[in-house]
Every structure is written in C-alpha cells, then in structure tokens.
Coordinates of C-alpha atoms and ligand atoms in Angstrom, one line a residue:
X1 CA 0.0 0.0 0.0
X2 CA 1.1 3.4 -1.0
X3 CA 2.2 5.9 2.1
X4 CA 0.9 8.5 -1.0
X5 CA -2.8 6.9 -0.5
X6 CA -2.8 7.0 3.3
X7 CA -1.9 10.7 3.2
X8 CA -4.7 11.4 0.7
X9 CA -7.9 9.8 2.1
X10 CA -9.1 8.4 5.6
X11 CA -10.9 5.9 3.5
X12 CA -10.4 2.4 2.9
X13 CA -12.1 2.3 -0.2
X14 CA -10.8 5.5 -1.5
X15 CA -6.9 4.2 -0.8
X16 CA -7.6 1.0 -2.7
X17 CA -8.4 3.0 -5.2
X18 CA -5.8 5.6 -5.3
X19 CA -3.4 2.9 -5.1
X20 CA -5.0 1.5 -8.1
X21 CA -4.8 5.4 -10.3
X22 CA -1.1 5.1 -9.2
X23 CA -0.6 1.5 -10.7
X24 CA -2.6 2.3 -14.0
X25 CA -1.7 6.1 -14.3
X26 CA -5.2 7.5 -13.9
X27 CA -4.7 10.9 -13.0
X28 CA -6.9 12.2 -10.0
X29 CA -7.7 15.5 -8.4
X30 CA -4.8 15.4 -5.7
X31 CA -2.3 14.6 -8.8
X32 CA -3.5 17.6 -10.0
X33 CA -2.9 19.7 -6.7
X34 CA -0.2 18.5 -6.5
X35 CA 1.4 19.7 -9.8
X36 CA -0.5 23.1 -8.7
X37 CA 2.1 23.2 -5.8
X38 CA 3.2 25.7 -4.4
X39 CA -0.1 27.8 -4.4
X40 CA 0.0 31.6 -4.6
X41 CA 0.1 33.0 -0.8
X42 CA -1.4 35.9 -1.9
X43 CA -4.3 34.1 -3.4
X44 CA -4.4 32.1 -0.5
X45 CA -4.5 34.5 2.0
X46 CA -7.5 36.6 -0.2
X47 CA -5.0 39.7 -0.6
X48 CA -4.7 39.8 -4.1
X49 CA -6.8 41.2 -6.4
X50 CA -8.6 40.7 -10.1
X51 CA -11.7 42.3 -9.6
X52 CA -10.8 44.8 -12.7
X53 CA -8.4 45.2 -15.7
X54 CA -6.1 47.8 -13.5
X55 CA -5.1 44.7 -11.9
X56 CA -4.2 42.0 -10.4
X57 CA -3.5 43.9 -7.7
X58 CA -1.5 42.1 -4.3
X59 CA -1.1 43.3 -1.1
X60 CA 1.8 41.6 1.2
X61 CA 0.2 41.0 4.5
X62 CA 3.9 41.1 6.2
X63 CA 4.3 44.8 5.4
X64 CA 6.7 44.8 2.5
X65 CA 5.6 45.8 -1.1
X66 CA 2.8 47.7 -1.8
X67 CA 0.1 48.4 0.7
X68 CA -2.8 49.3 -2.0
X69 CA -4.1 48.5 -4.8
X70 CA -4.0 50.4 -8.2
X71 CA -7.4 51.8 -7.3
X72 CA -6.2 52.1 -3.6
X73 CA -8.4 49.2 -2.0
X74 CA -6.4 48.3 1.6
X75 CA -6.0 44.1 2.1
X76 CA -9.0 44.3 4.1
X77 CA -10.8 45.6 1.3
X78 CA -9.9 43.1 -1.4
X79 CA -10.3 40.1 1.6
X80 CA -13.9 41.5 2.6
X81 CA -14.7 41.9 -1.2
X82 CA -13.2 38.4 -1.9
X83 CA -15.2 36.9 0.2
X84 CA -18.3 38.8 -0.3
X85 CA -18.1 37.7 -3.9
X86 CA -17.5 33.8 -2.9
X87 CA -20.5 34.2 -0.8
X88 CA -22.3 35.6 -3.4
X89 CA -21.2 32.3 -6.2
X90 CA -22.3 30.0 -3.2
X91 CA -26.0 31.6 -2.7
X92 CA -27.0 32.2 -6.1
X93 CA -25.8 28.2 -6.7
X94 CA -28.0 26.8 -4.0
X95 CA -31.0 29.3 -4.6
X96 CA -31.1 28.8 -8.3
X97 CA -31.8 25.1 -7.0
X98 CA -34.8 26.7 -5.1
X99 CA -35.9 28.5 -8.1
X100 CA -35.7 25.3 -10.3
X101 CA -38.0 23.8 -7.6
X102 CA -40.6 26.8 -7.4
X103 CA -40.9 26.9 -11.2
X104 CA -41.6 23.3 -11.7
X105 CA -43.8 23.1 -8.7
X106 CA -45.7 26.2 -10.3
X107 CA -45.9 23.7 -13.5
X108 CA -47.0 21.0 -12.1
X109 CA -49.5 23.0 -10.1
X110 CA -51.1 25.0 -13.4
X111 CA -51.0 21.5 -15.6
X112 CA -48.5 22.2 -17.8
X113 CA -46.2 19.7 -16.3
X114 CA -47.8 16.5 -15.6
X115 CA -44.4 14.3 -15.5
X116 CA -44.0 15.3 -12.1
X117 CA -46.7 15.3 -9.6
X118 CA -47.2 17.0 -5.6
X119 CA -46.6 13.8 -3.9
X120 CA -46.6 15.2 0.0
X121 CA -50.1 16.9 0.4
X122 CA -49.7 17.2 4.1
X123 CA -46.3 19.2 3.5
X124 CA -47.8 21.4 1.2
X125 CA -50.6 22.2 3.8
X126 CA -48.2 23.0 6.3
X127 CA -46.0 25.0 4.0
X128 CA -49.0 26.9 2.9
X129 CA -50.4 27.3 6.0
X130 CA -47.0 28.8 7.4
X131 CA -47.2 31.4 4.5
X132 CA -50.5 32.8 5.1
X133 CA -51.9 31.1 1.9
X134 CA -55.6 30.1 2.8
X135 CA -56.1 26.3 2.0
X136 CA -59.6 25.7 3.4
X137 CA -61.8 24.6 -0.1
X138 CA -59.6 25.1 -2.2
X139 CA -57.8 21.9 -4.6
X140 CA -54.2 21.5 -3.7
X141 CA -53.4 22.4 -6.9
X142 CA -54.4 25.7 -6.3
X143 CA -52.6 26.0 -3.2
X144 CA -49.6 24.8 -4.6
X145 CA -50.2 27.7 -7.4
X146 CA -49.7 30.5 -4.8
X147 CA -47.0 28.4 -2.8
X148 CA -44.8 28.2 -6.2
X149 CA -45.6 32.1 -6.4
X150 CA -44.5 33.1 -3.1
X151 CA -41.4 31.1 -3.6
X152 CA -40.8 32.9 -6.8
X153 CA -41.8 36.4 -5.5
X154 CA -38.6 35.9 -3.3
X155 CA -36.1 35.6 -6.1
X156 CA -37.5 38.8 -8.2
X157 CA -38.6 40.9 -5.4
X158 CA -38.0 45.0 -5.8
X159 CA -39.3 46.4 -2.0
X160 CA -37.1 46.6 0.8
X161 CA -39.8 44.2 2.7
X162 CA -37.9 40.8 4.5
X163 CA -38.4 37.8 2.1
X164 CA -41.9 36.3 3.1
X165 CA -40.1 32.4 3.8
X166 CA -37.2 34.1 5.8
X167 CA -40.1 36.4 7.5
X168 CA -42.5 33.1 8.4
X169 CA -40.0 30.6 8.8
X170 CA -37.0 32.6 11.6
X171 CA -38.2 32.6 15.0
X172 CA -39.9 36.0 16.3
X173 CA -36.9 36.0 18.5
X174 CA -34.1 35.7 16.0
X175 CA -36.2 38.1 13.3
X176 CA -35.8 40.5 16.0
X177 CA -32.4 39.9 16.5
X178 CA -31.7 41.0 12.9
X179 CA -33.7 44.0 13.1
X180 CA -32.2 45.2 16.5
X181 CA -28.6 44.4 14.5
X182 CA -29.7 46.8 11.6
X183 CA -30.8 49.6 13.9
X184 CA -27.4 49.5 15.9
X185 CA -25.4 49.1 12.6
X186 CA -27.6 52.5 11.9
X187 CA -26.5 54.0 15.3
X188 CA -23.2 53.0 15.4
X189 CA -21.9 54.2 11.9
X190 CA -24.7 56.5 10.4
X191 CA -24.6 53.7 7.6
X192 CA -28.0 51.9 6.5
X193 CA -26.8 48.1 6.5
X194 CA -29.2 45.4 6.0
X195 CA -29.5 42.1 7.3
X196 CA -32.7 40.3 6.5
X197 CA -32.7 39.6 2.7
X198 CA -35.3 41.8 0.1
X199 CA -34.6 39.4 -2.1
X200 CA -33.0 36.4 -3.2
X201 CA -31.4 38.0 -6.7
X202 CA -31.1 41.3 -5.5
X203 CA -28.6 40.5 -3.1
X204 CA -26.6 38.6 -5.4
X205 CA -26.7 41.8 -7.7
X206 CA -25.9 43.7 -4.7
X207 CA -22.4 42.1 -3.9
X208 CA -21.1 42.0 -7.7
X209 CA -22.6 46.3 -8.2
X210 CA -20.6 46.7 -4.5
X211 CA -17.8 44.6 -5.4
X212 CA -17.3 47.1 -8.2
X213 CA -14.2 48.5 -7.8
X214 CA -15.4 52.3 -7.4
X215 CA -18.2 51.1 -5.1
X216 CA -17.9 49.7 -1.6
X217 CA -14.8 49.9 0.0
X218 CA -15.5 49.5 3.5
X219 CA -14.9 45.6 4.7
X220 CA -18.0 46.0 7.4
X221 CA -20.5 47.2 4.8
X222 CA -19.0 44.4 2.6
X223 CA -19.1 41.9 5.4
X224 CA -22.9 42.6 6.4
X225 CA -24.0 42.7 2.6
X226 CA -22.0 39.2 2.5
X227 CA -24.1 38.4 5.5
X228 CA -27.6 39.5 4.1
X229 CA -26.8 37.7 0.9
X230 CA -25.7 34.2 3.2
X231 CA -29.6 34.5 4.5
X232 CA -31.2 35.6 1.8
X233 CA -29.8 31.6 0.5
X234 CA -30.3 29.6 3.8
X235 CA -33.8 31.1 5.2
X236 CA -34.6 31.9 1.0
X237 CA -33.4 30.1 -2.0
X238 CA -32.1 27.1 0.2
X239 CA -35.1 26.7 2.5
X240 CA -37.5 26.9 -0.6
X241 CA -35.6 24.0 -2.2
X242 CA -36.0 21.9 0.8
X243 CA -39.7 22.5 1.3
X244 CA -40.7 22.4 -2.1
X245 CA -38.8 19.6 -3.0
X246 CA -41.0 18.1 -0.1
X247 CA -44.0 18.5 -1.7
X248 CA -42.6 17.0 -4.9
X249 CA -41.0 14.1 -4.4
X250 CA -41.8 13.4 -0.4
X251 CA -40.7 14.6 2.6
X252 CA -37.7 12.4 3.8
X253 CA -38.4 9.3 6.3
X254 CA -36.1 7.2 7.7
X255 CA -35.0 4.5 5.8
X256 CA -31.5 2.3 5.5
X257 CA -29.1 2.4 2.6
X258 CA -25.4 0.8 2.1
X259 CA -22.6 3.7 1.4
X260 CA -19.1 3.6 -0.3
X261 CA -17.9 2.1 -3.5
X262 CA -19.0 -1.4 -3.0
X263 CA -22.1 -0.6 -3.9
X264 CA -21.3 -0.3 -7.2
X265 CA -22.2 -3.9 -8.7
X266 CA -20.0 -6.0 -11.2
X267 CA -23.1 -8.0 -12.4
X268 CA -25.1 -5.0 -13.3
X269 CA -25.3 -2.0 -15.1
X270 CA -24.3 1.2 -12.4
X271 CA -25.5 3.9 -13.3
X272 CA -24.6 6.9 -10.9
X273 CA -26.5 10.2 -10.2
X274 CA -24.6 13.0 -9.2
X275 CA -24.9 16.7 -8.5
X276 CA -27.2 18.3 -6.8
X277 CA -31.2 19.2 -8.1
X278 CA -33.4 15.8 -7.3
X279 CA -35.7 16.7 -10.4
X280 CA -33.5 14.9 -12.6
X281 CA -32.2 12.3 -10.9
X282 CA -35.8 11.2 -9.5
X283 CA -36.8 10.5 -12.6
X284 CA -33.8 8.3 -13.7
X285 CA -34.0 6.5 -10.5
X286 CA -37.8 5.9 -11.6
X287 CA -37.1 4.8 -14.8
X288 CA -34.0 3.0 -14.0
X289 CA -35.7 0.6 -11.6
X290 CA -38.9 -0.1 -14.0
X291 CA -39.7 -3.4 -15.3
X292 CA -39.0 -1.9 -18.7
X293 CA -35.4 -1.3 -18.1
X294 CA -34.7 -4.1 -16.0
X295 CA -35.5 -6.3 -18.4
X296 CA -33.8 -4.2 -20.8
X297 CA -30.4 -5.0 -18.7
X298 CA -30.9 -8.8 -18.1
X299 CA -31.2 -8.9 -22.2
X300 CA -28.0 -7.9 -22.7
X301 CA -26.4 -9.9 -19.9
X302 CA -26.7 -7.8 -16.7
X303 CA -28.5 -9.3 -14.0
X304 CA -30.6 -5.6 -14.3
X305 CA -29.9 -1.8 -13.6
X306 CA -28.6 -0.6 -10.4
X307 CA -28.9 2.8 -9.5
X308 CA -26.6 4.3 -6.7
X309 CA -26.0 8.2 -6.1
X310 CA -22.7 10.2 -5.5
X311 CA -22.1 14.2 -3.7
X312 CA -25.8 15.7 -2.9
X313 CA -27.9 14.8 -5.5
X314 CA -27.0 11.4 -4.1
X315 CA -28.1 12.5 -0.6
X316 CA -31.5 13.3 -2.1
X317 CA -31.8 9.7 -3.2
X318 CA -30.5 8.2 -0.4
X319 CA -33.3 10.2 1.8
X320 CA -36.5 9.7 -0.3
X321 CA -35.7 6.8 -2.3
X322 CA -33.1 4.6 -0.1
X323 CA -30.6 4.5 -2.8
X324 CA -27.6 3.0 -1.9
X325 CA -24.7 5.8 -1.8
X326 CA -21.1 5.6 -3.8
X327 CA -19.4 8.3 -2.1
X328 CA -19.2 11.9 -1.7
X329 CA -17.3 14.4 -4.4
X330 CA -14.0 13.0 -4.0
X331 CA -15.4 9.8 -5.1
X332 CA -16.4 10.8 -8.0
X333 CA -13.3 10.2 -10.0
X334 CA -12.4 6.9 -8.1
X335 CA -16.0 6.0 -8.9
X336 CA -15.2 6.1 -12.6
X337 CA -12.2 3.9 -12.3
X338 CA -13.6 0.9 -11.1
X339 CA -14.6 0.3 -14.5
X340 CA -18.1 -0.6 -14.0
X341 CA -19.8 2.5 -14.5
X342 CA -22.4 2.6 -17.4
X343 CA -23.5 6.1 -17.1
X344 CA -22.3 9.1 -14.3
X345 CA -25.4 11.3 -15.1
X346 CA -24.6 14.7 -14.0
X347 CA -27.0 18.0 -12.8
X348 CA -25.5 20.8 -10.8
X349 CA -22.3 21.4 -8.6
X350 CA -19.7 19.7 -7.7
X351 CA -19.0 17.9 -11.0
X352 CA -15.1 18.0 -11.5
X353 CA -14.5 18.9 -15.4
X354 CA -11.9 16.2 -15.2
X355 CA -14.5 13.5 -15.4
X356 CA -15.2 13.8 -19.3
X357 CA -11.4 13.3 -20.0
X358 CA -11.4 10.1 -17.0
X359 CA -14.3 8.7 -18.9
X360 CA -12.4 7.9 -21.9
X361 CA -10.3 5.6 -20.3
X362 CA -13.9 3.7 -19.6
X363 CA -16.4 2.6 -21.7
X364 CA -18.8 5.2 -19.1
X365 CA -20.7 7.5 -20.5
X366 CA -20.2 10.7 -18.6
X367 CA -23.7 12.6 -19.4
X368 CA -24.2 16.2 -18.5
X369 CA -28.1 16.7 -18.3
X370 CA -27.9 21.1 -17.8
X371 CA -28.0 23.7 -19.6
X372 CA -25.8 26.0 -16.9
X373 CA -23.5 22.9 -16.7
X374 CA -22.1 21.8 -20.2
X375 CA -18.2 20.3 -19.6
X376 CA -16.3 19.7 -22.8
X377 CA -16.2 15.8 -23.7
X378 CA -19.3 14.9 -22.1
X379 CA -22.4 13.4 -23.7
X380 CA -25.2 16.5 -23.3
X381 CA -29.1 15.2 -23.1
X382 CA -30.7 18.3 -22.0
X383 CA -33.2 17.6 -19.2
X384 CA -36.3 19.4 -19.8
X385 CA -38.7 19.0 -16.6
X386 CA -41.8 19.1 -19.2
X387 CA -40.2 16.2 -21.2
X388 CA -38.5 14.1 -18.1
X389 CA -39.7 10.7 -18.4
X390 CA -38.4 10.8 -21.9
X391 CA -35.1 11.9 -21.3
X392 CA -34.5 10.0 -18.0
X393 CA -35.7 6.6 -20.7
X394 CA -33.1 7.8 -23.0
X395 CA -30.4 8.2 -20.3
X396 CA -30.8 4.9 -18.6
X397 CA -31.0 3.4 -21.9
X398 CA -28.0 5.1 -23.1
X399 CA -26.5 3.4 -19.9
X400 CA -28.0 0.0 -20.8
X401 CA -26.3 0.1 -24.2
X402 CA -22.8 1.0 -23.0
X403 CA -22.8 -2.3 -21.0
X404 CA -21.7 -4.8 -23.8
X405 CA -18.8 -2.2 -23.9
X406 CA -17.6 -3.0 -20.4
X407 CA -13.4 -3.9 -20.2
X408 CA -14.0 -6.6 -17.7
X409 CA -10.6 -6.9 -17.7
X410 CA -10.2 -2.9 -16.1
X411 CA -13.0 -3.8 -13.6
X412 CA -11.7 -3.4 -9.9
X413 CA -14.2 -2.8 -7.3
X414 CA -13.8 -2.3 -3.4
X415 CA -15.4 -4.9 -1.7
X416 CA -16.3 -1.6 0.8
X417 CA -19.6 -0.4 2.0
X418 CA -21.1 0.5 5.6
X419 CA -24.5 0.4 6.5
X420 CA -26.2 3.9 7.0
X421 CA -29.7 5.1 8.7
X422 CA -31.0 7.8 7.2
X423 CA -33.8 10.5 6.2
X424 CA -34.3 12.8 9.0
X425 CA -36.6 15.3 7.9
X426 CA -37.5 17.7 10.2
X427 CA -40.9 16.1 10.3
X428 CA -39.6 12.7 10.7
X429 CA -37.4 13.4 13.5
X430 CA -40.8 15.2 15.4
X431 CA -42.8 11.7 14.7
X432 CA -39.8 10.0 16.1
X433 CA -39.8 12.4 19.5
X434 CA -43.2 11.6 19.3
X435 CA -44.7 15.0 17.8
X436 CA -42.7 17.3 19.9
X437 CA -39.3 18.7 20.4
X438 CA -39.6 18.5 24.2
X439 CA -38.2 15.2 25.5
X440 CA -35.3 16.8 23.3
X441 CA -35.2 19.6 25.2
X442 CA -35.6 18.5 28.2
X443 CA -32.4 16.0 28.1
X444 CA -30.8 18.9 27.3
X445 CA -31.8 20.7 29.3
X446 CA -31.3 17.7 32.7
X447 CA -27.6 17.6 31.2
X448 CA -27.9 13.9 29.6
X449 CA -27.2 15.4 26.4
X450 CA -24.9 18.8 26.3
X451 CA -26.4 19.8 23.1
X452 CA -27.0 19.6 19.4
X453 CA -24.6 20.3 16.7
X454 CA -25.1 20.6 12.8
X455 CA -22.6 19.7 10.8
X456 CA -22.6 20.5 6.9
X457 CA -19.7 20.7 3.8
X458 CA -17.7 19.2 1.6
X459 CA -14.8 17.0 0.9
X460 CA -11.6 19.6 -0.3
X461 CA -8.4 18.1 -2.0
X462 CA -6.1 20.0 0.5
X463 CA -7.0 17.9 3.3
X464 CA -7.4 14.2 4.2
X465 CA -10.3 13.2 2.9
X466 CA -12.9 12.7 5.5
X467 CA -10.4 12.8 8.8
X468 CA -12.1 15.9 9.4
X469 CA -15.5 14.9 9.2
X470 CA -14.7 11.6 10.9
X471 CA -12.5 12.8 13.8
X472 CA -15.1 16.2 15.3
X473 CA -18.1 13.8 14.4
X474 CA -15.9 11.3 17.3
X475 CA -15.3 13.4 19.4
X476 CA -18.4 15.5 19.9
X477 CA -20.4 12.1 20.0
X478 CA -18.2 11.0 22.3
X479 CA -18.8 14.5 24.8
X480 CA -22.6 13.6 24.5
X481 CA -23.4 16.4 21.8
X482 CA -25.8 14.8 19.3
X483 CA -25.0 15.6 15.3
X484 CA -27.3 16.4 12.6
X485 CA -25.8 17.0 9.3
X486 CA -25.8 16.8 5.5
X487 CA -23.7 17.1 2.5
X488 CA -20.7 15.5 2.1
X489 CA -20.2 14.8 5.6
X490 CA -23.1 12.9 5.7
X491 CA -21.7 10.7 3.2
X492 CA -18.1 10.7 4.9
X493 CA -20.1 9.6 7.6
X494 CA -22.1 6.8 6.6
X495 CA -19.2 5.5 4.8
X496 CA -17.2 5.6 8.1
X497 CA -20.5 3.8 10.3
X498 CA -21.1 7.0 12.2
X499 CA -24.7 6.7 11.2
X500 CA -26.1 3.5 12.1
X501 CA -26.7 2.6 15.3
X502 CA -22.9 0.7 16.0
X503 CA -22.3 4.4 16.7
X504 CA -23.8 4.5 20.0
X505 CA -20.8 2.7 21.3
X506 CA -18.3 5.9 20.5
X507 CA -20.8 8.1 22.3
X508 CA -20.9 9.6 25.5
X509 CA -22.9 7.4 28.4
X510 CA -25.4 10.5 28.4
X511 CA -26.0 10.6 24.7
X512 CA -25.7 6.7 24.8
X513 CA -28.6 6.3 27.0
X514 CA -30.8 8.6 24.9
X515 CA -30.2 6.8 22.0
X516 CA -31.2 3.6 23.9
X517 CA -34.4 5.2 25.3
Ligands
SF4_1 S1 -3.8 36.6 -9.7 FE1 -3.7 36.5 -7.5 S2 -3.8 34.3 -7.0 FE2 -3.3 34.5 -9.1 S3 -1.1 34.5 -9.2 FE3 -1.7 36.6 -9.2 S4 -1.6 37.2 -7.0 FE4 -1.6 35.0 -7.1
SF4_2 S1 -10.3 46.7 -8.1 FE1 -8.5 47.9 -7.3 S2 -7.3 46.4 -6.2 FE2 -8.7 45.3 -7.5 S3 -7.6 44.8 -9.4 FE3 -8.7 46.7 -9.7 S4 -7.3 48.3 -9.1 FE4 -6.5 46.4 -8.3

C-alpha cells in the first residue's frame, strides 16, 4: 500500500483506489494539486486582487511591497470583497436550486407539467399554511399555485420588505435579533446596513454592483452585505428547495441504505446520479428501476440496472428513495475507475470537469443533463422538466447500451460499504420524538445530552479526505453532543459507520442512553 494513498484519504475504499490510479496512471484530483504546488500565498491568503483590468492587484500582508491596490483598495478591502463575492457564487448556486423547484412546482400545479406530480399533500398544507396562503376549499393544486408564487416572488422581489419564507420561517426572537442588529449598525456608523434579505437576486446583484471596484470599499458594509446575501440563500433560495422539494417528491423518512464504493455492482449496469437538483435524478431513478429497463439489462447480460448516487444529488436519493450511496465528491473520480460504470449522469455542482477526459479511459458515459452545466467531452441530453420521463428513458438506456462495452478486464471494485440510517426530515425526526421537540429539550436541558450540533460541507483536495468529518463527528459524539448534518459529511459519515446505530458505542454514556431510550 502506498504511504501516498494514506496521506490522501481516511478511507479504505478510497486508498484501494488511489493505489490502483497510481498502478494504471489515472490521473486524479490530488495529482492535480499537487502539480499546482506551491499555491499563490497571496491568493491564498484573499490579498490579491482581479476584480478589474487595472489589476491584479496584491497586497503583502507582512508589510513589505505595496500596501494598496491600483485603485487604492487596503487588504482588508480586497479580503472583505473576496469573500463577499464567494458568498455571493455559493447563494445564487443553491437558490437557483430553489428557483428550479418553485418553477416546476408552479408547473406542475397549473397543468402544464404532468411528468412530475405534488406527492406530499400534508407538506404542502403545512408549507401553505406557514405562508398565510388560505387552504380551506380550495384543490391543492391551487394551493400549490400561490405556494410556487411566493417562492418565486422571493427571487424577483424589488421592495425593501424581508423575504416572506425568511419572514415566516426565523423565529420571532431571531427576526428580532436582525432588526435590533440593523438599527445598531444605523447608530453606530450613520450607515444603512441590512441584514434580513429583500430578495433572493437582488442581493446577489448587490455584492457583484458593491464589489465594483469604485463602489464599496469599507470591509464591514462588505461583510454585512455578504451576511444579508448568506440569508437571503439559507432562510430563501435554500429553505424553498427543501420544502418544495418536499411537496414533490416526499418529505424524507427514515429509511437504510449501504454507502461507499461497493455498492457499485459488477453484475449489473451502475448507473450513478450525481450533482445536486433531485428533479432529474428522481426521474432516472424511476425509470432506472422499472420493469421496462430491467428487463432491458438482463437482455444484454446484466442481472438488471442498479442505480446508486454520489455528492448531494446522491443524498437526495439516499433520503426519499433509499438509494444505496457511492461516495461523496471526491469519489467521483475513483467511482469512474472501477470500470463498472455505465453512465455518471450529471446535474449541478460539484462535478469536476476532469471527469469527461477520465471517462475515456472507460467505456462510461459521462452525461451532463444542464444547460448552466455543459463540460467539454461529455455526452449533453438536455433535461427538460416538461419532457422528463423521456429523457431519464433515454439516459438509462443510453447506460444499458454502453454495458456490452464494459473492459471486464479494467473492472476493480472495493469490496467496501457501511450500512447507513437515514432520512431525517425535520418532520420525521418530530414523529420519532413523538410529535414534539420537548423530550429533546428537556435531556438537554437535565444535562444527559450537552447539546445539538449541525454539521454540513464538503470534501476539499487540500486535506485528508474525510479525517475531518470523521474525527469532530468522534469526538463531539463521544462528549454527548448529538450531530445532525448533510452534505458530504453525511456521506463521509455513513461511509465511516457513524450513522447506524454501531455508533452508539463511540458516544458519550449520556448521549448513549438517549439513543437507547
Ligand atoms: S492573480 Fe492573484 S492568486 Fe493568481 S497568481 Fe496573481 S496574485 Fe496569485
Ligand atoms: S479593483 Fe483595485 S485592487 Fe482590485 S484589481 Fe482593480 S485596481 Fe487592483
């Protein structure tokens, strides 16, 4: 076994597999930062600047060299306005998910889409009711109608009124907060700074007009816009994904799933799902695992079509569907190499450009699906939400077809996989408390527990994968602080067992014995 490996990844399955790229030469993302080596400090450290032709502009944080830019920005200005601007690229990624979901929902709620259907009635009730839309005699199309427009109203809206989700869905007590924060922003500086969003797209627009490089200058105006923008995505265009996506495709419930490479099977055609929007990938699951298709595979050889997800759009499977789980990003590439792929079918987010030119050392068909995410070398099937069922056909059959192509020969395949309990919605996890948060509270509250913590983000190539993940997950467990979280730490821990119930034996006695009640 390669030291190399060890350093890169914390997971078993993952070093197999590294140590198989170095064997066959398959060049993977940490080759790649490597050869990057040794990163720019100043771009590192957020001090340098490209915001306009006058630059790049870099400002040495240890005193020597210039101390401003062309246009005289300080290093806190180009850090703030860095950063504003990432923050800005991060919410209009995950709200333009929200706004996907609020246009079809408003689609499938006129008629014109009929592909898709509202499967969660009781979510939509609640989500309607929470909004002030009246749902007494009315047809839940109807209700879904002004849902969809509420949802949308947020993106596009021009008054300086709070978003109506971030309005009816942040406790009186934090809404407060925020206001009390804007007055004494007011007070303190004579500035008007906002907090609570106006809307979703404006405060996108906001950050790139202030990020100008005659506009803002001043790193706390900068920060609080980069603030206001973070909220306008996780109580906005985040939040709307999640509850409309509810009343879609289901609102989560707990169910089991295997996680890590081994789930992808030699016998069968794999066909992975990765990104990030469900819309797509619900609909190839679907199709994937109908009688049709399954029969499609066994014709050809396969014992039928197996269907595993990858990064968030695999998370989404995993919690409405109980689709077994490759990996998170990093996998994505070591995914590829085990030769057994069919089809990587690709939304949103997260899809390394590298995979096209991996591909062709496969027989897999790496299939980009959207039109804001086209990589050079892939197969492009536009997804159309009014025409899904047709395209998701065409995909899995595109999958089917590439299996007689298979090198059986290149087929290597981690015999790794942990089981994982998942799909806890907030509504499932008040069933399971028994319709309350209290008995939550209250072992809190008596000590048992000393809290809860949410843990969320991604894999990155600069550090081991998963160690991270793995290693706070321990120890807070293991302090009796129960953890809730998603993305690719949810994957990086399923994959390491931290979320079935073996787990309970790295916890605390306190958290232990909640877990047990
Ligand atoms: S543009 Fe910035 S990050 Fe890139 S090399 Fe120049 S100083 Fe470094
Ligand atoms: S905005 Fe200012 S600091 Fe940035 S590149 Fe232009 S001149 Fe340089």
């Amino acid at each position: 076994m390669s030291d190399l490996s060890h350093q890169r990844s914390a997971d078993p399955a993952a070093i197999e597999m590294l140590n198989l790229a170095e064997k066959e030469q398959y060049e993977t993302i940490w080759d790649r930062l490597e050869k990057q080596q040794p990163q720019c400090g100043y771009g590192q450290l957020g001090t340098c600047c490209r915001l306009c032709t006058m630059g790049p502009c870099r400002i040495d944080p240890l005193g020597e060299g210039p101390t401003h830019g062309v246009c005289g920005a300080t290093a806190d200005t180009i850090v703030a306005r860095n950063l504003a601007r990432m923050a800005a690229v991060g919410a209009s990624s995950h709200s333009d998910h929200g706004r996907s979901a609020a246009l079809l929902l408003k689609d499938v709620a006129t008629g014109r889409n009929t592909d898709y259907r509202i499967t969660d009635v009781e979510k939509l009730q609640a989500v309607a009711t929470r909004l002030g839309v009246i749902t007494e005699g009315r047809s839940f199309p109807e209700i879904a109608n002004d849902v969809a427009d509420i949802a949308l109203g947020c993106f596009g809206k021009q008054d300086e009124t709070p978003l109506p989700f971030t309005e009816k869905y942040l406790l009186p007590k934090r809404f407060q907060l925020f206001e009390d924060v804007e007055k004494q922003l007011l007070k303190a500086t004579g500035k008007k700074m906002g907090i609570l969003p106006r809307g979703i797209d404006r405060e996108v627009v906001d950050i790139l007009h202030r990020t100008h490089f005659g506009t803002d200058a001043d790193p706390l105006s900068l920060m609080i816009q980069a603030v206001r923008c973070s909220i306008a995505d996780g109580w906005g265009g985040s939040l709307i994904a999640t509850e409309l996506q509810d009343i879609l495709y289901g609102t989560p419930t707990i169910n089991t799933a295997k996680a890590n490479l081994g789930v992808i099977d030699a016998e069968w055609v794999n066909i992975i799902v990765h990104g990030h929007e469900p819309s797509l990938s619900e609909k190839v699951v679907e199709m994937a695992l109908s009688e049709e298709m399954q029969q499609a595979a066994r014709k050809i050889g396969a014992k039928g079509v197996n269907i595993v997800g990858l990064c968030c759009t695999g998370n989404e499977m995993l919690m409405r569907q109980g689709v077994d789980m490759a990996g998170n990003v990093l996998h994505s590439e070591l995914a590829i190499m085990t030769g057994a792929v069919e089809a990587m079918v690709v939304d949103v987010q997260c899809i390394y450009p590298s995979l096209a030119n991996l591909s062709t050392c496969f027989h897999t068909k790496f299939i980009t699906t959207s039109e804001q995410a086209t990589i050079p070398g892939a197969i492009h099937i536009q997804f159309e939400d009014e025409h899904a069922n047709e395209i998701a056909k065409r995909i899995v059959q595109t999958a089917v077809d590439a299996y007689p192509e298979r090198d059986q020969g290149k087929v290597y395949i981690p015999s790794i996989t942990s089981s994982a309990i998942a799909g806890f919605s907030v509504e499932e996890i008040l069933r399971v408390l028994g319709g309350s948060v209290a008995p939550l509270i209250e072992v809190i509250a008596n000590g048992t527990i000393k809290g809860v913590v949410g843990i969320v983000g991604c894999n990155n190539v600069k550090v081991k994968q998963d160690l991270y993940h793995k290693e706070l997950t321990k120890h807070l467990i293991e302090k009796d602080i129960l953890v809730v979280g998603t993305g690719c730490w949810a994957i990086g821990a399923a994959k390491a067992g931290l979320m079935n119930l073996d787990a309970q034996s790295m916890a605390g006695d306190g958290l232990k014995a909640v877990c047990q009640q």
